[in-house]
Amino acid sequence: MTKIDAKIPDGNLAEKWTKFKSSVPLVNPSNKRSLEIIVVGSGLAGASAAASLAELGYKVKVFCFQDSPRRAHSIAAQGGINAAKNYQNDGDSVYRLFYDTIKGGDYRAREANVHRLAEVSGSIIDQCVAQGVPFAREYGGLLSNRSFGGTQVQRTFYAAGQTGQQLLLGAYSALQRQVGMGNVQLFTRHEMLDVVTIDGKARGIIARDSVSGALERHFGHAVLLCTGGYGNVFYLSTNAMGSNVTAAWKAHKKGAFFANPCYTQIHPTCIPVSGDHQSKLTLMSESLRNDGRIWVPKKENDTRKANEIPEDERDYYLERRYPAFGNLVPRDIASRAAKERCDAGFGVGSSKMAVYLDYAAAIIRYGKGEANKHNMHSPTDEEIQSMGKAVVKEKYGNLFDMYKQITGEDPYEVPMRIYPAVHYTMGGLWVDYNLMTTVPGLYALGEANFSDHGANRLGASALMQGLADGYFVIPYTIGAYLAAEIRTPSMSTDSEDFVKAEKAVRDRLETLMNIKGSKPVDYFHKRLGKIMWDECGMARSERGLKASIKEIQALQKEFWSDVKIPGEIDNLNPELEKAGRVADFLELGELMCIDALDRNESCGGHFRVEYQTEDGEALRDDDKFAYVAAWEYEKQSSFKLHKEELKYENIKIAQRSYK
Ligand SMILES: Cc1cc2nc3c(=O)[nH]c(=O)nc-3n(C[C@H](O)[C@H](O)[C@H](O)COP(=O)(O)OP(=O)(O)OC[C@H]3O[C@@H](n4cnc5c(N)ncnc54)[C@H](O)[C@@H]3O)c2cc1C
């Protein structure tokens, strides 16, 4: 086992980034014009990086598999984006955002990166406002904030329940400006299927044009993977249907270490699974926990309707167990608490695998506030209800509409039923302080890297990290590499390395097409998802993980001998695309179980049933596991563990408490 170098700059935590920026090698403007950068992914991380790098003068090529960059999964983000602006005057600061993030991640994130993230968070908001992102505002014009889990301040900026969409429109505008100026070349409906390395450095990619099926070779002095998370390994998740691990997995097989693959975030407030034929789960934003109260009946197996259960027969279990943070405990804790209540027989709804998220009290509270504002001294119950609902509608209307459309129930009248679902992956490609993977010249940004969130991401911090990486980090850190590349000319894609890489991609596609088995791709994906959810989901055990690794290996064999892919190779073929992605998920799933088995402790979203406190909280083992697990691919089903030791010099590492 070797140790890996995160290249964290020396000096005091609060000065590292400033010093780094002042001393990192620069590339002069005329040299920038001859350096080419490939950006794979056009979500918040990719679009912001591509726009910023093109603005600096680099020649940029952007790839995405959707028909427009605006359809990247980032568009789905609902609740908001964090920043330490302290507009609320409630005691926020860069240090507090840093502290909350490290603690929220259960002390498994890198201090220097998280502090940098907190430092640049304020600039992200300024940048987005300048682009015209319509953040919610107070009456006086200041930007408005709400709370997300794991914090006691209000630092989340939002645009109704569509924050990701509005931020993406901002980043997309910046990107299109550069497309218009000829500095960015856009390749939509292109799927990257391999990284090309030459003499150990990333020098390009092989991409498939999804419409024609043609394979293409593209050169870049550097390659940035901004390809999102891999939550869909579980089949059912809140991620966009197309989200996948292929780009990161191909990079992994070319030498990029994969870090903490087992760290998965299960979000506590999603619409529960309703049947076998479902292919997607829907998130009800965490912002709803600002005002909604979560409860189950105190009586086991209570069959009464929610509104028939009197107040004193309800168990507001989060408020009971965690009085200091109440309904706003971090996601891992809220998810486990919901599972615990349901497993103990207190769940609600027909499946009994759900808890209530109730807005009745908030409606009355807001209604009374409105009545006071309007000098109504004795408002009727109806008036209070009506004014309260109007406030809730203003804040969360689109989310309430979505819930009603999906479930047929009106959340203004009856509590919503919610249950945890797979949502985000903290694991990803290992990167150093510069966001470079273990392959020189190959970078990973946004959800695709192992990120700054440790073992559990706090709500509204993914958008912050993706945009920090793209707008404010990579434009500086890439100089450290490219300054030494100014003498490298643009390379021909007719070279042997490119030809070989393309051939390997074609061979694999042909092998898949030629299996001509009997089962559709989804059959295998669903089976993998079930194994992952049952054994590598909210609760994990040594016995279950060992069995899963064997089951997944058997499933891989079955897939490669019995998958059926209709259509043609040289044509639009969504089943072929899906097959390639599921083949990669099958390998990733195995590594996730190996990683989960190796980490003999519980931390954040990784909950090993053998390691818990008396109260059922995650029990870390800091002496043995205060490290990032970075896995190197050796060969099929064989991975080598490398460790990046995590040092906490500015925070006292402690048992996480939200009581
Ligand atoms: C329902 C939902 C709500 C959320 N709400 C919030 C929120 O309120 N606040 C918050 O902070 N976070 C939220 N998140 C998390 C957040 O949205 C994501 O973590 C973030 O948007 C990821 O951005 P990204 O740029 O890294 O990747 P993505 O937006 O996933 O973009 C990936 C890009 O990579 C491209 N791509 C992938 N593979 C390939 C390939 N092989 N070849 C070519 N292109 C490829 C895709 O085409 C796409 O352009 C939410 C997540 C979900 C699921």
XYZ file of C-alpha atoms and ligand atoms in Angstrom:
712
model
C 0.000 0.000 0.000
C 1.395 3.410 -0.953
C 0.516 6.819 0.369
C -0.696 9.414 -2.081
C 0.178 13.080 -2.224
C -2.727 15.496 -2.147
C -0.360 18.424 -2.868
C -1.889 20.547 -0.136
C -0.021 23.870 0.054
C 1.923 24.672 3.207
C 0.954 27.405 5.634
C -2.010 28.330 7.772
C -5.319 26.920 6.659
C -6.876 30.323 6.011
C -3.907 31.471 3.924
C -3.257 28.381 1.817
C -5.515 29.301 -1.098
C -4.480 32.946 -1.228
C -0.822 31.988 -1.199
C -1.385 29.261 -3.779
C -3.088 31.700 -6.145
C -0.220 34.155 -5.834
C 2.454 31.591 -6.520
C 0.929 29.130 -9.000
C 2.677 29.266 -12.408
C 0.809 31.350 -14.968
C 0.340 30.769 -18.680
C 0.661 33.919 -20.771
C -2.259 34.922 -23.025
C -0.646 33.959 -26.335
C 0.315 30.517 -25.016
C -3.216 29.992 -23.739
C -4.495 30.383 -27.285
C -2.521 27.322 -28.406
C -3.494 25.091 -25.490
C -6.534 22.879 -25.988
C -8.725 21.640 -23.167
C -11.418 18.981 -23.371
C -14.306 19.357 -20.939
C -16.586 16.357 -20.698
C -19.894 17.377 -19.125
C -21.958 20.518 -19.338
C -23.674 20.542 -15.950
C -22.830 23.201 -13.415
C -19.246 22.003 -13.008
C -18.556 21.534 -16.719
C -20.344 24.602 -18.043
C -18.741 26.896 -15.464
C -15.278 25.426 -16.069
C -15.553 25.575 -19.854
C -16.858 29.143 -19.838
C -14.163 30.318 -17.403
C -11.302 28.602 -19.225
C -12.451 29.900 -22.610
C -12.825 33.365 -21.111
C -9.175 33.073 -20.053
C -8.221 32.324 -23.651
C -7.800 28.538 -23.788
C -9.278 26.595 -26.737
C -12.057 24.469 -25.278
C -14.116 21.540 -26.546
C -17.222 20.595 -24.541
C -18.964 17.205 -24.758
C -22.306 16.101 -23.363
C -24.621 13.225 -24.174
C -27.792 15.299 -24.039
C -29.080 17.339 -26.966
C -28.279 20.557 -25.099
C -25.964 21.480 -22.217
C -29.054 22.823 -20.493
C -30.394 19.320 -20.026
C -27.553 18.212 -17.759
C -28.731 16.651 -14.530
C -27.845 19.857 -12.614
C -31.089 21.285 -13.912
C -32.947 19.077 -11.426
C -31.467 20.695 -8.327
C -34.258 22.183 -6.327
C -33.458 23.587 -2.941
C -30.504 25.935 -3.091
C -26.825 26.737 -2.910
C -24.830 27.558 0.206
C -22.556 30.553 0.691
C -21.039 32.182 3.755
C -22.370 35.680 3.089
C -23.932 36.183 6.518
C -26.705 38.298 4.989
C -28.948 37.179 7.841
C -26.550 38.525 10.472
C -26.981 35.216 12.272
C -23.332 34.489 12.949
C -22.247 32.864 9.710
C -18.640 33.015 8.540
C -16.179 31.222 6.270
C -14.944 29.280 9.270
C -18.456 28.231 10.257
C -19.272 26.955 6.758
C -15.954 25.109 6.775
C -16.658 23.666 10.222
C -20.237 22.608 9.394
C -19.035 20.883 6.217
C -16.246 18.940 7.911
C -18.511 17.927 10.791
C -21.400 17.183 8.398
C -19.057 14.885 6.436
C -18.336 13.021 9.670
C -14.667 14.065 9.675
C -13.777 12.286 6.492
C -13.096 15.296 4.204
C -9.851 17.142 3.482
C -9.538 20.325 5.547
C -7.691 22.444 2.959
C -10.202 21.804 0.163
C -13.196 22.452 2.359
C -11.774 25.730 3.623
C -11.113 26.842 0.052
C -14.684 25.932 -0.836
C -16.014 28.067 2.004
C -13.705 30.929 0.998
C -14.915 31.094 -2.603
C -18.582 30.444 -1.777
C -19.439 34.157 -1.577
C -17.923 34.876 -4.997
C -20.145 32.214 -6.574
C -23.235 34.123 -5.526
C -21.801 37.411 -6.864
C -20.922 35.736 -10.158
C -24.370 34.215 -10.542
C -26.168 37.431 -9.639
C -24.078 39.244 -12.247
C -25.206 36.643 -14.795
C -28.813 37.384 -13.915
C -29.690 34.311 -11.866
C -33.018 35.272 -10.244
C -32.341 34.371 -6.621
C -35.222 34.945 -4.216
C -35.048 38.364 -2.570
C -36.346 40.041 0.567
C -38.715 42.980 0.359
C -35.779 45.410 0.536
C -33.916 43.741 -2.312
C -31.307 41.740 -0.380
C -30.982 38.109 -1.399
C -33.071 35.807 0.733
C -31.809 32.725 2.584
C -33.193 29.576 4.085
C -31.731 26.748 6.155
C -30.563 23.331 5.108
C -29.614 20.391 7.283
C -26.617 20.313 9.576
C -26.413 24.061 10.154
C -27.844 26.532 12.626
C -27.605 29.543 10.331
C -29.487 30.508 7.191
C -26.984 30.448 4.344
C -28.848 28.793 1.499
C -29.566 30.980 -1.543
C -32.401 29.776 -3.744
C -34.607 30.444 -6.737
C -37.952 28.954 -5.648
C -37.606 25.171 -6.016
C -35.617 25.491 -9.261
C -32.218 26.671 -8.123
C -30.259 24.235 -10.292
C -32.167 25.232 -13.396
C -31.577 28.929 -12.858
C -27.890 28.448 -12.032
C -27.465 26.257 -15.089
C -29.083 28.867 -17.294
C -26.509 31.341 -15.945
C -23.567 29.023 -16.589
C -25.011 28.051 -19.965
C -25.258 31.717 -20.995
C -21.609 32.189 -20.076
C -20.757 29.073 -22.087
C -22.799 30.120 -25.109
C -21.082 33.505 -25.116
C -17.808 31.647 -25.631
C -19.353 29.320 -28.216
C -20.496 32.427 -30.061
C -17.005 33.886 -29.913
C -15.534 30.685 -31.327
C -13.531 29.797 -28.219
C -15.664 26.789 -27.299
C -16.637 24.017 -29.667
C -19.724 22.179 -28.477
C -20.342 18.473 -29.114
C -23.827 17.557 -27.949
C -25.180 14.006 -28.204
C -21.628 12.731 -27.879
C -20.703 10.153 -25.282
C -17.119 9.864 -24.132
C -16.173 6.188 -24.115
C -12.499 6.354 -23.220
C -9.621 8.567 -22.158
C -6.552 8.460 -24.377
C -3.247 8.513 -22.546
C 0.106 9.054 -24.217
C 3.312 8.564 -22.232
C 1.257 8.457 -19.055
C -0.541 11.775 -19.640
C -4.161 12.346 -20.621
C -4.129 13.565 -24.209
C -7.651 13.154 -25.416
C -10.822 11.114 -25.575
C -12.733 8.716 -27.776
C -16.349 9.811 -28.157
C -19.305 8.237 -29.897
C -21.705 10.406 -31.850
C -24.991 9.019 -30.517
C -26.940 9.992 -33.620
C -24.708 8.425 -36.275
C -22.967 5.898 -34.060
C -19.589 7.085 -35.436
C -16.545 7.001 -33.163
C -14.417 10.144 -32.999
C -10.933 10.938 -31.664
C -10.297 14.278 -29.961
C -7.015 15.692 -28.700
C -6.579 17.938 -25.637
C -3.555 19.103 -23.659
C -5.725 18.401 -20.641
C -9.020 16.584 -20.101
C -11.590 17.600 -17.484
C -14.230 15.107 -16.434
C -17.301 16.933 -15.123
C -19.549 13.969 -15.644
C -21.667 13.906 -12.488
C -22.446 11.224 -9.919
C -23.156 7.508 -10.103
C -26.244 7.137 -7.869
C -27.995 5.246 -10.666
C -25.879 2.203 -9.836
C -28.822 1.578 -7.460
C -31.222 1.611 -10.439
C -33.788 3.602 -8.458
C -32.513 7.031 -7.437
C -33.435 10.693 -7.640
C -30.790 11.221 -10.340
C -31.631 11.934 -13.953
C -32.154 8.687 -15.859
C -29.025 9.239 -17.963
C -26.623 9.860 -15.066
C -23.916 7.218 -15.134
C -20.353 6.361 -14.194
C -18.925 5.493 -17.599
C -16.551 8.434 -18.065
C -15.156 8.138 -14.536
C -14.947 4.364 -14.786
C -13.035 4.473 -18.059
C -10.631 6.936 -16.462
C -10.323 4.591 -13.489
C -9.325 1.778 -15.788
C -6.711 4.063 -17.334
C -5.059 4.739 -13.987
C -7.224 7.264 -12.129
C -7.817 6.118 -8.554
C -11.435 5.901 -7.395
C -11.934 7.358 -3.911
C -14.410 6.317 -1.224
C -16.743 4.619 -3.717
C -19.017 3.359 -0.943
C -19.923 6.849 0.368
C -23.464 7.279 -0.916
C -26.013 9.802 0.190
C -29.507 8.570 0.888
C -31.827 11.577 0.982
C -34.510 11.447 3.679
C -37.329 13.234 1.875
C -38.310 11.443 -1.317
C -41.608 10.143 -2.574
C -41.718 6.468 -1.507
C -41.373 3.626 -3.996
C -44.816 2.656 -5.235
C -44.299 -0.504 -7.262
C -42.064 -2.787 -9.296
C -42.450 -0.911 -12.537
C -40.958 2.341 -11.318
C -37.743 3.499 -12.970
C -37.188 6.776 -11.115
C -37.638 8.264 -7.669
C -38.619 11.843 -6.946
C -36.958 14.104 -4.441
C -38.965 16.427 -2.236
C -36.354 19.099 -1.555
C -34.660 19.327 1.817
C -35.798 22.947 1.896
C -39.172 21.494 2.908
C -37.626 20.545 6.237
C -37.300 24.275 7.032
C -41.007 24.444 7.738
C -42.315 20.897 7.587
C -42.391 18.655 10.651
C -41.596 14.970 10.371
C -43.556 12.468 12.412
C -44.991 8.974 12.725
C -47.817 7.707 14.947
C -46.804 6.791 18.480
C -48.871 3.623 18.163
C -47.342 0.725 16.260
C -49.149 -0.274 13.075
C -51.618 2.621 13.367
C -54.093 2.418 10.503
C -55.842 5.758 11.076
C -55.533 8.539 8.496
C -52.944 11.194 9.371
C -55.478 13.923 10.119
C -57.340 11.595 12.492
C -54.313 11.111 14.734
C -54.376 13.646 17.591
C -51.347 15.774 18.357
C -50.382 13.917 21.527
C -50.365 10.603 19.651
C -47.742 11.770 17.159
C -44.035 11.162 17.540
C -41.974 14.017 16.101
C -39.007 11.721 16.371
C -36.333 14.057 14.966
C -37.355 16.860 17.329
C -37.427 14.311 20.163
C -34.028 12.779 19.431
C -32.152 15.872 18.220
C -33.603 18.933 19.979
C -30.771 21.299 18.886
C -31.247 20.691 15.137
C -34.704 19.068 15.100
C -35.994 18.464 11.569
C -32.805 19.964 10.158
C -30.371 17.259 11.171
C -28.084 16.169 8.299
C -29.406 13.777 5.693
C -27.648 10.624 6.838
C -29.064 11.016 10.329
C -32.601 11.894 9.187
C -32.606 8.948 6.757
C -31.492 6.422 9.327
C -34.006 7.721 11.850
C -36.831 7.243 9.308
C -35.672 3.727 8.542
C -35.442 2.921 12.243
C -39.056 4.022 12.864
C -40.366 2.105 9.835
C -38.388 -1.042 10.679
C -39.798 -0.838 14.212
C -43.370 -0.904 12.855
C -44.324 2.773 13.034
C -44.257 3.471 9.286
C -47.293 4.902 7.479
C -49.034 4.485 4.125
C -49.950 1.219 2.447
C -46.352 -0.063 2.328
C -45.659 1.081 5.918
C -42.306 2.243 4.576
C -42.944 5.979 4.856
C -43.107 8.788 7.421
C -45.097 12.028 7.378
C -43.781 15.456 6.391
C -46.439 17.790 7.705
C -47.118 21.425 6.819
C -50.230 21.970 8.974
C -48.348 23.847 11.724
C -46.370 25.946 9.227
C -49.551 26.964 7.410
C -51.078 28.193 10.673
C -47.862 29.944 11.737
C -47.512 31.754 8.407
C -51.246 32.519 8.327
C -51.095 34.172 11.748
C -48.029 36.162 10.686
C -49.858 37.428 7.614
C -52.902 38.348 9.707
C -50.670 40.412 12.007
C -49.072 42.107 9.014
C -52.482 43.070 7.719
C -53.710 44.262 11.109
C -56.377 41.564 11.260
C -56.998 41.195 14.993
C -59.393 38.256 14.998
C -58.917 36.343 11.781
C -61.068 33.257 11.239
C -59.508 29.814 10.925
C -60.340 29.865 7.209
C -58.578 33.201 6.751
C -55.503 31.958 8.592
C -55.473 28.785 6.508
C -55.883 30.641 3.272
C -53.164 33.218 3.993
C -50.821 30.539 5.369
C -51.258 28.364 2.294
C -50.505 31.354 0.078
C -47.149 31.869 1.837
C -46.281 28.181 1.590
C -47.256 28.217 -2.077
C -44.962 31.143 -2.728
C -42.024 29.346 -1.090
C -42.556 25.762 -2.146
C -45.454 25.813 -4.639
C -43.758 23.878 -7.446
C -42.691 21.118 -5.039
C -46.224 20.801 -3.651
C -47.639 20.641 -7.186
C -45.137 17.947 -8.098
C -46.107 15.876 -5.053
C -49.784 16.176 -5.909
C -49.247 15.200 -9.527
C -47.306 12.095 -8.550
C -49.310 10.869 -5.566
C -52.774 12.302 -6.190
C -52.804 13.737 -2.636
C -52.941 17.425 -1.791
C -50.056 18.264 0.580
C -51.758 21.519 1.609
C -54.479 19.336 3.184
C -52.761 16.104 4.251
C -49.152 15.439 5.280
C -46.813 14.209 2.557
C -45.536 10.643 2.819
C -41.796 10.432 2.381
C -39.022 7.846 2.590
C -35.248 7.942 2.016
C -33.856 7.319 -1.485
C -30.445 7.282 -3.161
C -29.555 10.825 -4.126
C -25.874 11.712 -4.375
C -22.468 10.078 -4.387
C -19.736 11.539 -2.238
C -17.292 9.038 -3.707
C -15.718 9.627 -7.106
C -12.396 10.038 -8.831
C -9.632 10.862 -6.371
C -8.206 14.335 -6.993
C -5.428 16.334 -5.394
C -5.722 19.975 -4.280
C -5.459 20.976 -7.968
C -8.425 18.733 -8.849
C -6.072 16.511 -10.845
C -6.581 12.742 -10.753
C -3.694 10.296 -10.486
C -3.358 10.518 -14.286
C -1.380 13.676 -15.148
C -3.479 16.096 -17.188
C -6.745 14.390 -16.262
C -8.972 16.383 -13.903
C -12.305 15.685 -12.226
C -14.741 18.386 -11.115
C -18.177 18.538 -9.498
C -19.948 15.395 -8.360
C -17.553 13.285 -10.464
C -14.692 13.826 -8.039
C -14.628 12.476 -4.504
C -15.350 16.000 -3.527
C -15.255 17.969 -0.365
C -18.116 16.313 1.436
C -16.455 13.471 3.308
C -18.840 10.682 4.208
C -21.982 12.817 4.041
C -22.767 15.923 1.985
C -24.741 18.741 3.549
C -27.729 19.962 1.581
C -27.106 22.790 -0.922
C -23.370 22.106 -0.949
C -23.164 20.189 -4.240
C -24.069 23.195 -6.358
C -21.613 25.246 -4.331
C -18.829 22.723 -4.924
C -19.536 22.227 -8.633
C -19.506 25.961 -9.302
C -16.522 26.558 -7.026
C -14.573 23.936 -8.978
C -15.566 25.394 -12.340
C -15.608 29.156 -11.813
C -12.942 29.663 -9.168
C -10.652 26.676 -8.623
C -9.723 25.076 -11.953
C -8.957 28.382 -13.724
C -6.049 28.745 -11.261
C -4.991 25.187 -10.573
C -4.819 24.098 -14.200
C -1.991 26.610 -14.683
C 0.210 24.469 -12.461
C 0.078 21.765 -15.160
C -0.355 23.687 -18.390
C 2.500 26.093 -17.712
C 4.789 23.132 -18.365
C 2.874 22.115 -21.503
C 3.343 25.248 -23.579
C 5.924 23.500 -25.745
C 3.662 20.522 -26.429
C 2.136 21.028 -29.865
C -1.356 19.935 -30.749
C -1.096 16.186 -31.444
C -2.442 14.295 -34.409
C -5.248 11.916 -33.582
C -3.869 9.521 -36.193
C -1.172 8.421 -33.783
C -1.001 4.800 -32.673
C -2.320 5.546 -29.188
C -5.487 7.168 -30.519
C -6.024 4.438 -33.108
C -5.575 1.720 -30.492
C -7.941 3.419 -28.046
C -10.618 3.764 -30.702
C -10.234 0.135 -31.702
C -10.656 -1.018 -28.107
C -13.882 0.995 -27.847
C -15.209 -0.434 -31.108
C -14.309 -4.003 -30.075
C -16.224 -3.619 -26.840
C -19.298 -2.217 -28.604
C -19.179 -5.090 -31.081
C -18.828 -7.644 -28.299
C -21.899 -6.189 -26.612
C -23.933 -6.235 -29.835
C -22.864 -9.791 -30.618
C -24.010 -11.310 -27.332
C -27.541 -11.481 -28.721
C -28.832 -12.916 -25.467
C -32.351 -13.046 -24.088
C -32.586 -10.371 -21.365
C -32.900 -6.606 -21.797
C -30.344 -4.290 -20.184
C -32.813 -3.120 -17.542
C -33.221 -6.654 -16.252
C -29.577 -6.640 -15.140
C -29.653 -3.063 -13.936
C -32.667 -3.752 -11.707
C -31.033 -6.824 -10.220
C -27.832 -4.938 -9.521
C -29.844 -2.107 -7.979
C -31.620 -4.473 -5.631
C -28.363 -6.034 -4.426
C -26.861 -2.585 -3.897
C -29.903 -1.190 -2.062
C -30.330 -4.244 0.160
C -26.675 -4.730 1.098
C -24.780 -1.521 0.293
C -27.555 0.996 0.959
C -28.653 2.500 4.246
C -27.334 -0.408 6.323
C -24.352 -2.602 5.494
C -22.915 -5.695 7.148
C -19.864 -7.875 6.644
C -21.990 -10.886 5.846
C -24.204 -9.030 3.362
C -21.311 -7.316 1.601
C -19.340 -10.536 1.178
C -22.371 -12.220 -0.332
C -23.061 -9.221 -2.598
C -19.584 -9.231 -4.071
C -20.111 -12.845 -5.161
C -23.606 -12.102 -6.464
C -22.387 -9.136 -8.492
C -19.547 -11.163 -10.000
C -22.070 -13.794 -11.054
C -24.333 -11.095 -12.458
C -21.441 -9.676 -14.502
C -20.925 -13.088 -16.113
C -24.619 -13.434 -16.822
C -24.736 -9.966 -18.357
C -21.843 -10.646 -20.724
C -23.436 -13.876 -21.910
C -27.139 -13.103 -21.990
C -27.814 -9.412 -22.579
C -29.947 -8.586 -25.578
C -29.337 -5.343 -27.447
C -31.609 -4.630 -30.377
C -30.781 -2.164 -33.165
C -27.519 -1.403 -34.905
C -24.066 -0.348 -33.844
C -23.676 2.465 -36.395
C -26.894 4.210 -35.658
C -28.876 5.855 -32.897
C -29.103 3.067 -30.331
C -30.140 4.016 -26.767
C -30.093 0.362 -25.645
C -26.466 0.031 -26.679
C -25.613 3.204 -24.746
C -27.455 1.859 -21.716
C -25.713 -1.512 -21.995
C -22.286 0.117 -21.884
C -23.282 2.109 -18.822
C -24.754 -0.873 -16.986
C -21.640 -2.933 -17.748
C -19.640 -0.213 -15.976
C -22.132 -0.016 -13.093
C -21.699 -3.759 -12.599
C -17.970 -3.280 -12.054
C -18.405 -0.170 -9.933
C -21.008 -1.913 -7.742
C -18.461 -4.582 -6.942
C -15.874 -1.976 -5.940
C -18.437 -0.148 -3.786
C -19.086 -3.342 -1.832
C -15.342 -4.022 -1.521
C -14.802 -0.504 -0.174
C -17.747 -0.784 2.234
C -16.440 -4.128 3.463
C -12.957 -2.757 3.964
C -14.125 0.207 6.046
C -14.750 -1.438 9.386
C -16.426 1.574 10.947
C -19.554 3.632 10.397
C -19.289 7.234 9.222
C -21.839 9.523 7.585
C -23.745 7.684 4.862
C -21.665 4.539 5.361
C -23.437 2.673 8.132
C -22.050 -0.710 9.070
C -24.510 -2.350 11.459
C -21.618 -3.843 13.431
C -20.332 -0.367 14.317
C -22.932 1.762 16.060
C -23.339 3.578 19.362
C -25.935 2.519 21.926
C -28.313 5.112 20.406
C -27.885 3.661 16.933
C -25.599 6.465 15.680
C -22.614 5.915 13.374
C -19.510 4.819 15.307
C -16.295 5.979 13.663
C -12.880 4.470 14.257
C -10.552 7.435 13.821
C -7.450 5.531 14.820
C -7.809 3.117 11.950
C -9.946 4.839 9.307
C -9.201 8.567 9.214
C -8.182 8.291 5.576
C -9.513 8.586 2.063
C -9.636 5.137 0.475
C -8.292 5.521 -3.065
C -8.608 2.367 -5.166
C -6.383 1.531 -8.094
C -7.712 -0.721 -10.841
C -5.472 -3.751 -11.396
C -7.588 -6.145 -13.426
C -11.162 -7.430 -13.477
C -12.374 -7.721 -9.840
C -8.959 -6.764 -8.494
C -8.336 -3.363 -6.926
C -5.449 -2.081 -4.831
C -6.070 0.218 -1.874
C -4.055 3.412 -1.381
C -4.618 5.700 1.571
C -4.617 9.452 1.865
C -4.277 10.180 5.537
C -6.645 12.909 6.771
C -5.082 15.350 9.213
C -7.241 17.628 11.306
C -5.175 20.553 12.477
C -7.884 23.173 12.715
C -10.861 21.224 13.957
C -11.112 19.014 16.972
C -12.305 15.680 15.715
C -15.197 14.434 17.848
C -18.240 12.172 17.938
C -20.789 14.017 15.810
C -23.675 15.333 17.861
C -26.789 17.224 16.781
C -28.511 16.946 20.139
C -33.358 15.868 -7.653
C -32.073 16.485 -7.195
C -32.081 17.708 -6.553
C -30.897 18.283 -6.111
N -30.938 19.498 -5.472
C -29.782 20.064 -5.051
C -29.795 21.321 -4.386
O -30.828 21.932 -4.191
N -28.619 21.840 -3.991
C -27.424 21.202 -4.198
O -26.377 21.737 -3.826
N -27.388 20.014 -4.846
C -28.528 19.432 -5.261
N -28.485 18.223 -5.910
C -27.179 17.661 -6.302
C -26.666 18.405 -7.548
O -27.736 18.678 -8.416
C -25.611 17.626 -8.323
O -24.648 17.115 -7.454
C -24.907 18.552 -9.319
O -25.839 19.242 -10.100
C -23.955 17.773 -10.206
O -23.418 18.656 -11.153
P -22.257 18.210 -12.117
O -21.966 19.383 -12.981
O -21.155 17.637 -11.326
O -22.866 17.022 -12.974
P -24.209 16.896 -13.868
O -25.103 18.057 -13.750
O -24.755 15.550 -13.546
O -23.672 16.915 -15.337
C -23.003 15.817 -15.899
C -22.656 16.168 -17.317
O -21.769 15.194 -17.813
C -22.191 14.734 -19.068
N -21.700 13.369 -19.211
C -21.692 12.368 -18.295
N -21.076 11.284 -18.786
C -20.683 11.599 -20.029
C -19.999 10.904 -21.045
N -19.560 9.655 -20.865
N -19.786 11.532 -22.226
C -20.208 12.802 -22.427
N -20.843 13.522 -21.491
C -21.075 12.925 -20.312
C -23.685 14.881 -19.077
O -24.138 14.971 -20.402
C -23.823 16.192 -18.297
O -23.650 17.269 -19.178
C -29.676 17.621 -6.324
C -29.650 16.382 -6.965
C -30.844 15.802 -7.372
C -30.803 14.446 -7.965
